[in-house]
Structure formats: structure tokens, C-alpha cells
PDB file of C-alpha atoms in Angstrom:
ATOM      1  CA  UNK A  11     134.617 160.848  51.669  1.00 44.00           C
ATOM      2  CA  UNK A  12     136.883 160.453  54.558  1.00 45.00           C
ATOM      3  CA  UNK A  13     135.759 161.663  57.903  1.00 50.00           C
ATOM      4  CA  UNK A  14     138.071 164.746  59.297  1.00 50.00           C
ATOM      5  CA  UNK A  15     139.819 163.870  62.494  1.00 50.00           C
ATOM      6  CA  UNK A  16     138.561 165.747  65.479  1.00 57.00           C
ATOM      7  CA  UNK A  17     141.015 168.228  66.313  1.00 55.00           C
ATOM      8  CA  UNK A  18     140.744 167.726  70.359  1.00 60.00           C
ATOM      9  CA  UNK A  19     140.978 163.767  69.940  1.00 61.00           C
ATOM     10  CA  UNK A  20     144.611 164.027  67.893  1.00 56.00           C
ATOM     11  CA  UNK A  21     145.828 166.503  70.470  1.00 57.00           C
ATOM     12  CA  UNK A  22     145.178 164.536  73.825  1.00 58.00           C
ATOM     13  CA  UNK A  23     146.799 161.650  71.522  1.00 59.00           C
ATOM     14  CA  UNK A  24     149.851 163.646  70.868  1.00 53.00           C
ATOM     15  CA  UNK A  25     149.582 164.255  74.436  1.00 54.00           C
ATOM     16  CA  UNK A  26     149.327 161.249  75.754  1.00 55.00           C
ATOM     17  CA  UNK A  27     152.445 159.691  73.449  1.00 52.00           C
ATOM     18  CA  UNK A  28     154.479 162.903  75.008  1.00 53.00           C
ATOM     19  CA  UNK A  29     153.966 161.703  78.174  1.00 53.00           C
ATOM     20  CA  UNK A  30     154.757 157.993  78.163  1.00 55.00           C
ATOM     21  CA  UNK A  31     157.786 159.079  76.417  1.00 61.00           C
ATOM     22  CA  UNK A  32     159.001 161.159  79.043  1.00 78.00           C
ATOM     23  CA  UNK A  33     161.449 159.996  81.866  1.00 83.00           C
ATOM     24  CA  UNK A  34     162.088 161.319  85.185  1.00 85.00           C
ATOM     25  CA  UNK A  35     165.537 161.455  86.108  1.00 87.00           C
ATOM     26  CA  UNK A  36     165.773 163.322  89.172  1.00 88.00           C
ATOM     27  CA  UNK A  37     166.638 160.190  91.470  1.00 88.00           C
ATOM     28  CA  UNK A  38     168.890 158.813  88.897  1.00 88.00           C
ATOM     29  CA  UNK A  39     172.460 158.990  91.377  1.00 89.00           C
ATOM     30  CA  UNK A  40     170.216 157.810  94.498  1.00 91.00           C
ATOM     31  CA  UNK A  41     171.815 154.611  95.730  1.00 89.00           C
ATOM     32  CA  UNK A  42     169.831 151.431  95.347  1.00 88.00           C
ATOM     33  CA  UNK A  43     170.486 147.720  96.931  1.00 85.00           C
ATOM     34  CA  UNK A  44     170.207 144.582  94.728  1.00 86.00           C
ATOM     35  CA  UNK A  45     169.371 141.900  96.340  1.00 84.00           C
ATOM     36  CA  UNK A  46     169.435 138.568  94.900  1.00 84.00           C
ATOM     37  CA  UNK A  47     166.980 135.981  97.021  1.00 81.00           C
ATOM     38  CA  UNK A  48     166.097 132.455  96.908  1.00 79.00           C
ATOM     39  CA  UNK A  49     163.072 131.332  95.150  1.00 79.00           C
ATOM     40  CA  UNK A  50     161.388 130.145  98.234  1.00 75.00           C
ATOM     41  CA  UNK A  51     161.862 133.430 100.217  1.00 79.00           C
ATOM     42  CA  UNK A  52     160.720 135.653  97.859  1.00 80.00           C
ATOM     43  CA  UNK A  53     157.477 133.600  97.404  1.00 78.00           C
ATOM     44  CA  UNK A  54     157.117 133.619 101.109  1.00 76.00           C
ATOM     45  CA  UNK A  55     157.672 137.548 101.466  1.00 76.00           C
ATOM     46  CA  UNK A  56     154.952 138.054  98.816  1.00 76.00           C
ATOM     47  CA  UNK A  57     152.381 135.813 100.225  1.00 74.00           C
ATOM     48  CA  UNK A  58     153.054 137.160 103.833  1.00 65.00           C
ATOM     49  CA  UNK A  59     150.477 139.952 104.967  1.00 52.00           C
ATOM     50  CA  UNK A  60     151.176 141.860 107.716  1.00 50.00           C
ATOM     51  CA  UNK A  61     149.691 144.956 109.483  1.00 50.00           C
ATOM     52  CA  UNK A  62     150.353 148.050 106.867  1.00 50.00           C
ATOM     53  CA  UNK A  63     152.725 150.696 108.502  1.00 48.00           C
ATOM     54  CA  UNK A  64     152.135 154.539 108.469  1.00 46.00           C
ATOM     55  CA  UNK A  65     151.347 156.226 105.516  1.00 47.00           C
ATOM     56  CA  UNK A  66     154.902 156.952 103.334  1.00 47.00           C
ATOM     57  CA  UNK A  67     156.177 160.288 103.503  1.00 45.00           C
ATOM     58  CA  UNK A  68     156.200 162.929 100.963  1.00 43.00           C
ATOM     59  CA  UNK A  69     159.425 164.077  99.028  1.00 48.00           C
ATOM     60  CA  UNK A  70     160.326 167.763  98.125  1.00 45.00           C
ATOM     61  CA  UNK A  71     158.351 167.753  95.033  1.00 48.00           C
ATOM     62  CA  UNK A  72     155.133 166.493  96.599  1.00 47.00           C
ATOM     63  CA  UNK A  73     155.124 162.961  95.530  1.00 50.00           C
ATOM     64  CA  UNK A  74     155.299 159.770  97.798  1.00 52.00           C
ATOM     65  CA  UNK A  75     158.683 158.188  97.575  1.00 54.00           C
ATOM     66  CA  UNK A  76     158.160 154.711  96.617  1.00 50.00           C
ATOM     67  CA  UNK A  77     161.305 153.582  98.391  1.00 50.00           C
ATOM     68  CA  UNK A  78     160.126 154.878 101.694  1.00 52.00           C
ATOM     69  CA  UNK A  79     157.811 152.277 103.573  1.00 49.00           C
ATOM     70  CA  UNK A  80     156.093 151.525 100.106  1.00 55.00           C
ATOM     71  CA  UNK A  81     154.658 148.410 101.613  1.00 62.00           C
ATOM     72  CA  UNK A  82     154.321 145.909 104.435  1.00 69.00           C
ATOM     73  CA  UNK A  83     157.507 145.018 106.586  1.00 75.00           C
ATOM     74  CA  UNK A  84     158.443 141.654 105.666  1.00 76.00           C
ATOM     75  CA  UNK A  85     162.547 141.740 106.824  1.00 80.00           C
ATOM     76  CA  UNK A  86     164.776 144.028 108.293  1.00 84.00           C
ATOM     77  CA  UNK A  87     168.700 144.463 107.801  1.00 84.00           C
ATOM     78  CA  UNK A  88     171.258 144.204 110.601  1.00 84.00           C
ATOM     79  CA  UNK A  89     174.805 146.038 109.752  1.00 84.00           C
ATOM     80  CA  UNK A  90     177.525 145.434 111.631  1.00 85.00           C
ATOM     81  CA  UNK A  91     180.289 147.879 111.067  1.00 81.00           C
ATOM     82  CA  UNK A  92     183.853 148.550 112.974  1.00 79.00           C
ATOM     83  CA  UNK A  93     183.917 152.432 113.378  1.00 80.00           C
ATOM     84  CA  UNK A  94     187.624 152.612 113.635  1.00 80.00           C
ATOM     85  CA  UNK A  95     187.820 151.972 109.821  1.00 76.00           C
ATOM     86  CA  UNK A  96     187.258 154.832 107.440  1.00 76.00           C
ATOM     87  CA  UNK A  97     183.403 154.691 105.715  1.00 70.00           C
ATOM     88  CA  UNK A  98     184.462 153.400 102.267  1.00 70.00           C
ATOM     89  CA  UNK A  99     186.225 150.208 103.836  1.00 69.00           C
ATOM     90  CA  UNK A 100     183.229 147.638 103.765  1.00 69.00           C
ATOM     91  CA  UNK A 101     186.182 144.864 104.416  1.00 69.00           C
ATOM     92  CA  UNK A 102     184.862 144.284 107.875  1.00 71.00           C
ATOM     93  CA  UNK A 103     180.976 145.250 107.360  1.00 79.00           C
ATOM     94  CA  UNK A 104     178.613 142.137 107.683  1.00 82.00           C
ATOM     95  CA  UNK A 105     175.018 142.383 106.664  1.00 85.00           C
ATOM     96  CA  UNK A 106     172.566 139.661 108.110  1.00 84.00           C
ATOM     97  CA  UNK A 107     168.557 139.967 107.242  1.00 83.00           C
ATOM     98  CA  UNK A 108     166.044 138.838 109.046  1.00 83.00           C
ATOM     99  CA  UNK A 109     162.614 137.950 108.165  1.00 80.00           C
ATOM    100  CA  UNK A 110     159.808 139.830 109.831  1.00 77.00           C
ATOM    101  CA  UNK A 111     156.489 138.209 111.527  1.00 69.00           C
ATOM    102  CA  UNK A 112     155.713 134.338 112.020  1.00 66.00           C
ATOM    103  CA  UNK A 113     153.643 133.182 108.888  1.00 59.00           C
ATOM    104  CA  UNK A 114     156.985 131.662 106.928  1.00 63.00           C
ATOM    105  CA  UNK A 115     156.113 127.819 108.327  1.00 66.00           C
ATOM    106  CA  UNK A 116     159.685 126.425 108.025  1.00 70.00           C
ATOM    107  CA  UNK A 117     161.951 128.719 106.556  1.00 75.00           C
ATOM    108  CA  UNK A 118     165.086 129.675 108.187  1.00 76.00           C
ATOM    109  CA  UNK A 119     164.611 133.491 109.489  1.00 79.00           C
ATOM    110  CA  UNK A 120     168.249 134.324 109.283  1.00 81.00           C
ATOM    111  CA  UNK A 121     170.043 135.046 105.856  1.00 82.00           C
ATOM    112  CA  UNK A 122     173.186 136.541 105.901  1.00 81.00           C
ATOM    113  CA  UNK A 123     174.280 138.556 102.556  1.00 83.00           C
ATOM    114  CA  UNK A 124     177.456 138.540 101.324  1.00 84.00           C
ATOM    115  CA  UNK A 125     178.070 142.516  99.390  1.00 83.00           C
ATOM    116  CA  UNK A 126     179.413 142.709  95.626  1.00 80.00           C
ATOM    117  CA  UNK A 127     180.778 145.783  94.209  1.00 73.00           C
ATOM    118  CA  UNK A 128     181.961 144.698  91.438  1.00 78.00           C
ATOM    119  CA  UNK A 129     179.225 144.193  89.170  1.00 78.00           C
ATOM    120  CA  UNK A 130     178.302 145.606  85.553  1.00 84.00           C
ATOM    121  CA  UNK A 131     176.572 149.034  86.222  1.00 86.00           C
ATOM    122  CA  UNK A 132     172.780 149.248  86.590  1.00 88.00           C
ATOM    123  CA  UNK A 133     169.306 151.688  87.811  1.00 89.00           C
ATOM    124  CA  UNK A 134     166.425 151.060  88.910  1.00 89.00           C
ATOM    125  CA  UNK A 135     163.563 151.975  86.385  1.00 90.00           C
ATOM    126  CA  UNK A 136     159.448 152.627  87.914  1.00 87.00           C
ATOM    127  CA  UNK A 137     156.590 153.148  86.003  1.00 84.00           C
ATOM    128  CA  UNK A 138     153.373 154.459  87.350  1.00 78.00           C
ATOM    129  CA  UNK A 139     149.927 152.837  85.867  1.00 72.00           C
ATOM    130  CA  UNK A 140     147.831 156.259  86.705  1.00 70.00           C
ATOM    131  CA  UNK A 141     149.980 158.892  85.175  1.00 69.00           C
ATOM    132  CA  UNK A 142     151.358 157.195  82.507  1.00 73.00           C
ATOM    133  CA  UNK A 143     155.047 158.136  83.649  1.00 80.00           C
ATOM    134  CA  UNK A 144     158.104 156.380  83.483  1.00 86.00           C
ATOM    135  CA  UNK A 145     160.728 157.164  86.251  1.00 88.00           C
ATOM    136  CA  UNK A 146     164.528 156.203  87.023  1.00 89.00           C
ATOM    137  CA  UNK A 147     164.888 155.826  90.963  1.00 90.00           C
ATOM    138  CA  UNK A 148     167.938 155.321  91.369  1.00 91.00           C
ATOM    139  CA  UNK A 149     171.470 153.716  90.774  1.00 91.00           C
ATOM    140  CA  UNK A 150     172.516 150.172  91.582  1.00 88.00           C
ATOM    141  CA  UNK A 151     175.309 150.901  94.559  1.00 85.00           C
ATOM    142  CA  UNK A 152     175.485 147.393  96.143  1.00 83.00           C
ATOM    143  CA  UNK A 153     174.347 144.209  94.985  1.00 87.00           C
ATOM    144  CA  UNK A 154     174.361 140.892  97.521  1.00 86.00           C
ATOM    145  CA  UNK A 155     173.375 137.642  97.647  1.00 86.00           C
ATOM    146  CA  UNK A 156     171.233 135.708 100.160  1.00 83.00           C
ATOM    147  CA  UNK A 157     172.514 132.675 101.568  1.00 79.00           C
ATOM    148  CA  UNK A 158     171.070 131.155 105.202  1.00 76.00           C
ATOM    149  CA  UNK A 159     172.988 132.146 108.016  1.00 69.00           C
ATOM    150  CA  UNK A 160     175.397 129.423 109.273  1.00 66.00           C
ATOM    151  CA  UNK A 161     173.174 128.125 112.418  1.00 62.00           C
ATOM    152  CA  UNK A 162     170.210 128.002 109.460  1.00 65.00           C
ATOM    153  CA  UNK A 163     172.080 125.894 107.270  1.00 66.00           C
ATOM    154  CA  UNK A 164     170.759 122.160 108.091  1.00 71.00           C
ATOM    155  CA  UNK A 165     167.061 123.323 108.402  1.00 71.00           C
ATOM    156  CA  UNK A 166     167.320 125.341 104.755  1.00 71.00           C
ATOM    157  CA  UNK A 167     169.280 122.082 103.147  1.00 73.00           C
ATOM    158  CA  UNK A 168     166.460 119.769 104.504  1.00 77.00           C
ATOM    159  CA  UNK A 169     163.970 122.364 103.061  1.00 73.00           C
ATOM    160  CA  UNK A 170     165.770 121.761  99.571  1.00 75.00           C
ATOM    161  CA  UNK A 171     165.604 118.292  99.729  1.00 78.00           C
ATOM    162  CA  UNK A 172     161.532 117.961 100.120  1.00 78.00           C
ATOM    163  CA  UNK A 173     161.146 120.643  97.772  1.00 74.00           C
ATOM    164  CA  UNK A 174     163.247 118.065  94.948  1.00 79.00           C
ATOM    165  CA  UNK A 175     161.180 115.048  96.463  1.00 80.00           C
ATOM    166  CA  UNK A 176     157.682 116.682  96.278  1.00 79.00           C
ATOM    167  CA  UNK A 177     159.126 117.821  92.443  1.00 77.00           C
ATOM    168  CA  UNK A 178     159.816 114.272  91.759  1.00 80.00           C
ATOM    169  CA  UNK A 179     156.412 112.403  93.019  1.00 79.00           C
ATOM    170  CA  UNK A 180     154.080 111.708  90.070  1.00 76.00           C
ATOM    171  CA  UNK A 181     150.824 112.053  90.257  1.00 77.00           C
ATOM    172  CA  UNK A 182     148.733 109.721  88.749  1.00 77.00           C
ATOM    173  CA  UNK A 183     145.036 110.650  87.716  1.00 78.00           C
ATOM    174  CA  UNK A 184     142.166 108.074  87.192  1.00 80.00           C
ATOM    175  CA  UNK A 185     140.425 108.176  83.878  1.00 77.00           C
ATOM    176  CA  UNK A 186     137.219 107.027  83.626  1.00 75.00           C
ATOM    177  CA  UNK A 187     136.126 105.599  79.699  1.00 71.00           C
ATOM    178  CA  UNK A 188     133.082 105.918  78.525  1.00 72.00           C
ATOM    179  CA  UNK A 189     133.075 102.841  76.150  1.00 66.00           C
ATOM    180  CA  UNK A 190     133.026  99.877  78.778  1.00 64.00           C
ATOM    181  CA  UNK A 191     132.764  96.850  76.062  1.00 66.00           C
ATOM    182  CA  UNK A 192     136.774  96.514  75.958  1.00 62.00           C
ATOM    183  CA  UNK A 193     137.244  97.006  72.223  1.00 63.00           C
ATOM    184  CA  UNK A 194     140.280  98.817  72.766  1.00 60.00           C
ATOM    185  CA  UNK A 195     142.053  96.505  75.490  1.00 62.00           C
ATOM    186  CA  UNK A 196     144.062  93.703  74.437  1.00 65.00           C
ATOM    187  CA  UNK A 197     143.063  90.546  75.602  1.00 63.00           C
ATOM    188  CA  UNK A 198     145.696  88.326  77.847  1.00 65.00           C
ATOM    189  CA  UNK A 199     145.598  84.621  76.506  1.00 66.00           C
ATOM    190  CA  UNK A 200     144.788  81.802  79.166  1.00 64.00           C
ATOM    191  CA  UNK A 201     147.541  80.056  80.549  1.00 64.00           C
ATOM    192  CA  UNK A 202     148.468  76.703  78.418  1.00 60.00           C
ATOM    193  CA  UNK A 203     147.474  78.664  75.080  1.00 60.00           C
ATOM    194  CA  UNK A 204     149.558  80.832  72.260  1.00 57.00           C
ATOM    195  CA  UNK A 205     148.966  84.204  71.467  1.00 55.00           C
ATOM    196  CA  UNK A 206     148.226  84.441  67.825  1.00 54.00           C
ATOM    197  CA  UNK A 207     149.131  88.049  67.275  1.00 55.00           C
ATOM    198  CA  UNK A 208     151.892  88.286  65.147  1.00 52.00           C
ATOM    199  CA  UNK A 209     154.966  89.713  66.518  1.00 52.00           C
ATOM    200  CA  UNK A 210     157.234  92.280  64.861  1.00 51.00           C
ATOM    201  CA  UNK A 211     159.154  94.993  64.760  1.00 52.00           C
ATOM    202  CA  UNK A 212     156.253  97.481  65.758  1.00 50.00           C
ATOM    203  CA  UNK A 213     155.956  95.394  68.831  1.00 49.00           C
ATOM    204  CA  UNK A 214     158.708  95.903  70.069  1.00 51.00           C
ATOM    205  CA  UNK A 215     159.379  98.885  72.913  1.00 52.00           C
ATOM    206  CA  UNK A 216     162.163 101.087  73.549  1.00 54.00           C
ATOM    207  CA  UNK A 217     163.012 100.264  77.314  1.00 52.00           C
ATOM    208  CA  UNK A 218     163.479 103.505  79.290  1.00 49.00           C
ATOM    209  CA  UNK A 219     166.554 104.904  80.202  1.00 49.00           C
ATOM    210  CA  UNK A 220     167.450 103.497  83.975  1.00 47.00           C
ATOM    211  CA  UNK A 221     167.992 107.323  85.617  1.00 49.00           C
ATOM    212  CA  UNK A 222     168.933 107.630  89.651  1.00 50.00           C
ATOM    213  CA  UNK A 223     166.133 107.483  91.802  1.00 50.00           C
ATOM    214  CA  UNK A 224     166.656 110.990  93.449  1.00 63.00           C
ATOM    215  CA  UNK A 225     168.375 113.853  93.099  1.00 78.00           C
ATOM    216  CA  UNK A 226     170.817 114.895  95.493  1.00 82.00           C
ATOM    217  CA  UNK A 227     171.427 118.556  96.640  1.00 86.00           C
ATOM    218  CA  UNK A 228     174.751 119.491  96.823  1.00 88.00           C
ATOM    219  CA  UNK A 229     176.545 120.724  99.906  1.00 89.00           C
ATOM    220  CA  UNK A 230     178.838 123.360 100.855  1.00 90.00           C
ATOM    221  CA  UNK A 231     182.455 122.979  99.532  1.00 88.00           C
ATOM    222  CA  UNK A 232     183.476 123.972 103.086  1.00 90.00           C
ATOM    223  CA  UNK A 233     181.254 121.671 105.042  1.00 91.00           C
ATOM    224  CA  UNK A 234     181.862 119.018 102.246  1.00 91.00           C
ATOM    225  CA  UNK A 235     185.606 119.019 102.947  1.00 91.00           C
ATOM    226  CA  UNK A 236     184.980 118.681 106.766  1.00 91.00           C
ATOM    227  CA  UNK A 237     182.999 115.001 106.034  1.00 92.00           C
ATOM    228  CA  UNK A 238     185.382 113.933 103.693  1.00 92.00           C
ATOM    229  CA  UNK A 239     187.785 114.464 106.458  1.00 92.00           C
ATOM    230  CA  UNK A 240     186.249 112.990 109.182  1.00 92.00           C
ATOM    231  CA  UNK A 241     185.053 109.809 106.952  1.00 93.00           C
ATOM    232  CA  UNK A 242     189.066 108.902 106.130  1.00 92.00           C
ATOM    233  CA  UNK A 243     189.568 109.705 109.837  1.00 91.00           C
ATOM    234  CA  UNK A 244     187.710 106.332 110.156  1.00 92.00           C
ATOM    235  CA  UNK A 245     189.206 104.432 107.544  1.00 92.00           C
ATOM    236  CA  UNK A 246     191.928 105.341 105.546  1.00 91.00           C
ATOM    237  CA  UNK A 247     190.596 103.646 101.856  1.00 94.00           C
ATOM    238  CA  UNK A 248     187.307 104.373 100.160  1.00 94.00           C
ATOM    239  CA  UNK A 249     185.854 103.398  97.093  1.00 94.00           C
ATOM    240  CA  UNK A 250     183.655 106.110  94.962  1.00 93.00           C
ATOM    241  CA  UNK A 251     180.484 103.923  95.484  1.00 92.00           C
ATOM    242  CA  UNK A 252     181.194 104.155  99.290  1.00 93.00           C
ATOM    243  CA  UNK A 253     181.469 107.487  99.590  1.00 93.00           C
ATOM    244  CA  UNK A 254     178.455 108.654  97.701  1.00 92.00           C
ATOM    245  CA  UNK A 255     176.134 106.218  99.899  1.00 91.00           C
ATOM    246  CA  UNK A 256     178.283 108.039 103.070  1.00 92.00           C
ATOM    247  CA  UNK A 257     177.780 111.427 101.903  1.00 91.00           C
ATOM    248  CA  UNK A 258     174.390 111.395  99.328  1.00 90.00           C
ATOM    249  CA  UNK A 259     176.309 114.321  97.085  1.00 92.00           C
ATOM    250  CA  UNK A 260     175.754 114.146  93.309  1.00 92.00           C
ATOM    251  CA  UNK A 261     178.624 111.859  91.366  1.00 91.00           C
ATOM    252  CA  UNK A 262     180.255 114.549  89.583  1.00 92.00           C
ATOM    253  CA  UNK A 263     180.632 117.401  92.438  1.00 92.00           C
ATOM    254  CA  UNK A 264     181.872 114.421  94.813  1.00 92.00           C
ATOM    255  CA  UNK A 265     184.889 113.823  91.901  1.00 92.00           C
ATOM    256  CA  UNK A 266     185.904 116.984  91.916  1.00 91.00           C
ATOM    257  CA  UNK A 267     186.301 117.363  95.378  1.00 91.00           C
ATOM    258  CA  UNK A 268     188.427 114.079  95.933  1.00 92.00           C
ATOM    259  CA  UNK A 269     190.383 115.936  92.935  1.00 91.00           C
ATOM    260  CA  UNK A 270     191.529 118.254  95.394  1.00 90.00           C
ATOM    261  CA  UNK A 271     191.535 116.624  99.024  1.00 92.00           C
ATOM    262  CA  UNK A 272     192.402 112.613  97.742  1.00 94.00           C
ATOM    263  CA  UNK A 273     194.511 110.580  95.009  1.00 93.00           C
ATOM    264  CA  UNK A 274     193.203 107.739  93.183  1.00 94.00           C
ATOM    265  CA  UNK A 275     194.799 104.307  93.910  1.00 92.00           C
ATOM    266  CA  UNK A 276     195.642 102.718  89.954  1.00 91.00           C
ATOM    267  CA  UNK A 277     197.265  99.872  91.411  1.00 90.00           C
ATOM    268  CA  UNK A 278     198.333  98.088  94.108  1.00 88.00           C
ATOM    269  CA  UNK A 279     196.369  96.196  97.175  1.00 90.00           C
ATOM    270  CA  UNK A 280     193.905  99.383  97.460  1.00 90.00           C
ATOM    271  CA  UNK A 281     193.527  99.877  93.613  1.00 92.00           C
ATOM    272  CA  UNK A 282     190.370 101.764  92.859  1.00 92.00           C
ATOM    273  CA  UNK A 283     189.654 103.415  95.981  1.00 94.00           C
ATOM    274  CA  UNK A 284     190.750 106.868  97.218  1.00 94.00           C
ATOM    275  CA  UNK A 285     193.141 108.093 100.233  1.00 93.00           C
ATOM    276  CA  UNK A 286     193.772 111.621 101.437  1.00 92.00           C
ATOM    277  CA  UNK A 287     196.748 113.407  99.992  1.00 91.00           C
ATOM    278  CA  UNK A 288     199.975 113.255 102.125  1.00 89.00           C
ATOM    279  CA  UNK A 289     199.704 116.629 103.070  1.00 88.00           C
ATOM    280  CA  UNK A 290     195.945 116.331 104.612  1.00 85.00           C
ATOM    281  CA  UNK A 291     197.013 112.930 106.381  1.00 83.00           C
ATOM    282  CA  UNK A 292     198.086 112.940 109.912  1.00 75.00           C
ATOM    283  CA  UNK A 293     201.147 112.990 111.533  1.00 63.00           C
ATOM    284  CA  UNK A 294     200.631 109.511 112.803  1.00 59.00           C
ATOM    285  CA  UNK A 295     198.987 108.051 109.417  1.00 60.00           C
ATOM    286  CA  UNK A 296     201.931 109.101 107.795  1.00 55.00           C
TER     287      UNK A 296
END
């Protein structure tokens, strides 16, 4: 015989389901920043621990506003705005962020973030683990994206570039085998002598593809075309080869710049090499 369900049990079920389906939409038009950060920062604003700040305050409907002081103070946001243009002209505002406290070892400090308003529509969505409520808090009004500010530039590049080489390094383990009489190790023959295993097809090994010893982090179109400048300043041909050892940018990116800035020599006494268009050259290399 089946066992009747307990009448209280199926009801604090039913309202338990009720609940989790529910969604509070009372924040829904707030407005909400998006902000899109680098890997590396958002590591470093996780793992950094700094003195907790006041206790949040309390909206109108009793509960603690999760946007307000939620947690530790790991940046803050400089806004620089021209108040002789009207509020909805952002043409002039610059946002710059700056990271809070001194634990971040060598990361820059100063990120500047460049606004986007035009950008599929989204909200914010929150979900709290002791009520069992899901919660919309608010409406995606700005969206930017991080880049280090222009004085951090050469510290965050060189950053890059030992986070590839510390991605690259292989690390090699020792194994230690427990049979020691060398049944599975092939034997070298002594010098003067043949080896008499048979060689075959199966012997032979694929030879690994030949790939480029490191990669290379790519550089700012803007700064890039200020070194390709200054590098025909000193000579007026250069080969492809040359001008990847001069500027250590990846093959491809470096092509499509001299696409823009250089033509390509087919023939002649500087065949294969590159020289700035006619209307980058000076007036007294013309």
C-alpha cells in the first residue's frame, strides 16, 4: 500500500517552488555600469583584502542594497566632465579608475575606460542563497572597457610579455621507476658494432613541427605606426625579416600595418623590401 503524503511536507514544497520562482523587479530601470576588465586585474581585485568599510545602508523596503558598499574598496572612479555641455553629451566625459591599496605587486594602478552606449540591451540579475529569491537590480546604462592609462602602458605590455613567457616554460617532472633492471630501455650498441634491430616503417618518427620560439604581444596600432616611422626615418628600405627583429610584433599584424603606412618593392634595386608611401615620406626624401 502506498504511504499518504504528509499534508504539511507537500505544502512547504509548493511553497518553496513559489518562491524560487518569483522575481523581484522593483530595481529593474536602476542604472547599472558594465565593466569589462583584464584578466589580471580582476584576479588581483579578488585576492586583495582590505579593511571592510561601514556597514551598507538600508533601502526603503528594509533590505541592504547590494550595490551600496557591498564589499571591500578595491578602485575608485575619477569623472571628468565639462559643465558647459548639457548632461546627456558624454562627448567630452573621460572616466579613469584607479586601483585602491598597495597589495597589486606590479600592476599598473591607472586604467582609463573608454564608455559604449551602443551595445545590445541588458540587466543585472541577483540571487540570494538564504531566501531563496531571485532579484533584477538593475538595467545595463553604460558599458566600458579597461585599458591602462597611457603613462601605464610600457609597465602593463612588459607585464604581458612574462605572463606569455612563464605560459610557455615547461616543466619537467622526475619520475622515479620502480623496476631498476632496464628491461624496458633500449640498449645503445658500442661504437665499431651494428645494431641488429631491424629497421622499418614503425621506426620511423614524425619530426615535430618547427613553431617560433615565443610569442609576441602585439602593440598599439597608434604607437606601432610611430616606430614604423621613426625606423624608415633611419633608413629608407627594409626587408620584412628586418623589421620584425626591429619591432618583435607578430608576422601577420606587422603585414597589415605596412599595408597601410608602406608599398612593397616587386622589382628593381630594392626588390623585396618595403618604403613608406609618398605621402608619409618627407619633404626632403621626396
Amino acid at each position: 500500500m502506498a504511504e499518504k503524503p504528509n499534508s504539511d511536507n507537500a505544502a512547504a514544497e509548493a511553497a518553496k517552488i513559489t518562491n524560487i520562482c518569483q522575481l523581484d523587479a522593483s530595481k529593474a530601470e536602476r542604472h547599472v555600469w558594465l565593466m569589462k576588465c583584464p584578466p589580471v586585474v580582476s584576479r588581483a581585485m579578488q585576492n586583495n583584502h582590505l579593511p571592510q568599510p561601514p556597514p551598507p545602508p538600508f533601502s526603503a523596503d528594509g533590505a541592504k542594497d547590494p550595490f551600496s558598499n557591498s564589499g571591500p574598496t578595491v578602485s575608485k572612479v575619477i569623472v571628468s566632465v565639462d559643465p558647459l555641455l548639457p548632461n546627456n553629451d558624454f562627448s567630452s566625459t573621460q572616466f579613469t579608475m584607479e586601483l585602491a591599496g598597495n597589495a597589486y605587486g606590479n600592476i599598473p594602478k591607472c586604467y582609463s575606460m573608454d564608455m559604449s552606449t551602443d551595445f545590445v540591451p541588458m540587466s543585472v540579475f541577483s540571487e540570494s542563497s538564504q531566501v531563496e529569491k531571485l532579484s533584477v537590480e538593475g538595467k545595463i546604462y553604460h558599458k566600458f572597457d579597461m585599458k591602462p592609462h597611457n603613462e601605464n602602458i610600457e609597465d602593463y605590455a612588459k607585464l604581458c610579455r612574462e605572463r606569455t613567457n612563464k605560459y610557455m616554460t615547461k616543466t619537467r617532472h622526475t619520475k622515479f621507476i620502480d623496476d631498476n633492471s632496464g628491461m624496458h630501455m633500449r640498449m645503445r650498441p658500442m661504437p665499431g658494432t651494428v645494431d641488429s634491430k631491424p629497421s622499418g616503417p614503425t621506426d620511423k618518427k614524425k619530426m615535430p613541427a618547427k613553431g617560433s620560439e615565443m610569442k609576441r604581444t602585439r602593440r598599439d596600432p597608434e604607437e606601432m605606426e610611430k616606430i614604423v616611422f621613426k625606423l624608415f626615418e633611419r633608413q629608407p628600405n627594409w626587408t620584412l625579416k628586418q623589421l620584425i627583429l626591429e619591432t618583435d610584433q607578430p608576422e601577420q599584424f606587422l603585414k597589415n600595418m605596412l599595408k597601410l603606412l608602406c608599398v612593397y618593392n616587386n622589382k628593381g634595386t630594392n626588390q623585396g623590401t618595403y618604403e613608406l608611401k609618398p605621402e608619409y615620406k618627407r619633404s626632403e626624401d621626396k
